[in-house]
């Protein structure tokens, strides 16, 4: 009995020894060699449902020098496809060798194994030949496809004025840069351009969970729900990956999970599931306590990796399907990438080279692993002149952009979370800090970014949502603060609690000045699903509620129009409308509204409307939303993954990479 009681402490000691031996210094990798992508059309493609009469399919094969770097089978139909092995090489003569793939359903169960053997000749930029395909799993199939294609040229260059350098875009209101090109009237007519060379982990909406960790064999490890951003021809994205230098301490796990996923029980599970080595490692990674923070920069015209910087052991390895919290999104400004880590630190890198510059607070120990982190209080930091603005707990800091040293600190009211925004009043740019706490009035504070002094602080009612912090609660448009604000009913004298069913939520606007807030208007109750959402463009507030988009005049709050449930796509004769639900996303791009009605349960899709509040016409398919033909993923609750639209191109975070589509009308 004494020997058994030592096992937990032994595992902890081993974990600490591994941790002490680990290198925690940030490191940057910059790939070398020529990057080329072959775009091929198979006359009989590889798809989940097809058996007889297979249809043509476009595939992308990307190479670094002669070695395969990534691939994209456009519209393959499986929930997840992972590379198992490859001998495929690009030479001066053509493409030769095999690519083996393993295909999974949404529960991580292996459905099929595919092998493609290429015999393709090359004549300058043209490619032609044949591919032998074998599919085993549900049933055995084999066929041969002719193939022809060429090497992709880089996408057209971007308008230098078009940017999306942070979570909410160039204006902080989820509006694309002005004067962009006209977009297609049907998203199905958008053109796939590239998949990123770098693998990007799946997000929470599709990730495994402790209740069903076997799903990790198919989807691999989750990596948070940060959004890609764009600046000056480069796309940046942050995520975390499990760190294998620290062993799992099974003494802290539920007994049923310890028995199933460790020791003899895990060996039995491996045999039962017939996992290969990579799948076994993916399930092991699910249980590791700590993770590395990673930021990747990629060429916006090709998707090739420019650099990858890793900050070891900076994050809690949260592997779950249900993260009801926030997540950091990079800010790219002044030649730097400023990334808020999952543990609420700020990591600074050179935007061009990826070189690690500083982090705040300085790293001195690994993050706690006793409870789930909720994520950083605000999505992206601010840069005001030479000062970076960031909040940690009850303090807002001004940091020197070149060194990360504290220039000033401002003790704000002690709230659970803060929203940081930039506001310009006259010729002065100021910091707006809004504190949020469950069922307590919010405090709005304006700070001078140079001195850190508070200019004024004023109560604004219960700004936000009663369930907790959400990412897109408020926005600044000119001198106006627009926010969701909820109202509580009287406390029940018997239960001493609020009746949550009687809480109402309203779009509210204030005018900001050098001296304080002036209330302007409040809209009627708007029912939300789980997380509220808003965008502002051209003097119109677009408030997204449950099965509703309401358009309000920014100056007066007058309702200008609504997109009600029956106006959203639905099959003919059906009452199943693809209207906004949990964790939606709405972006205003030119004269279009690009709306993802649901961003929580793993399958993202988009609908398109005319942005004119007098029209609000549904564009494109009237029966179903557009599902981009790549591996899908979503966040879970309270912060959608924002897919930036820049100069008519849209960057999606998919289930295994960043994907770029051309939405421009030709």
Short mmCIF file of C-alpha atoms in Angstrom, two decimals, residues 26 65 98 191 293 320 416 443 452 464 467 482 503 520 605-606:
data_model
loop_
_atom_site.label_atom_id
_atom_site.label_comp_id
_atom_site.label_asym_id
_atom_site.label_seq_id
_atom_site.Cartn_x
_atom_site.Cartn_y
_atom_site.Cartn_z
CA UNK A 26 11.44 31.64 -27.47
CA UNK A 65 11.96 22.37 -52.90
CA UNK A 98 2.49 8.22 -53.32
CA UNK A 191 -12.58 31.20 -55.88
CA UNK A 293 2.28 29.49 -27.62
CA UNK A 320 -11.97 20.86 -24.73
CA UNK A 416 -13.46 40.47 -13.84
CA UNK A 443 -17.37 51.59 -15.08
CA UNK A 452 -1.56 57.09 -17.83
CA UNK A 464 -22.19 43.46 -21.57
CA UNK A 467 -23.47 35.29 -18.55
CA UNK A 482 -22.25 51.68 -28.75
CA UNK A 503 -33.49 40.09 -17.95
CA UNK A 520 -28.02 59.19 -26.43
CA UNK A 605 -21.13 28.55 -43.10
CA UNK A 606 -21.94 31.98 -44.50
#
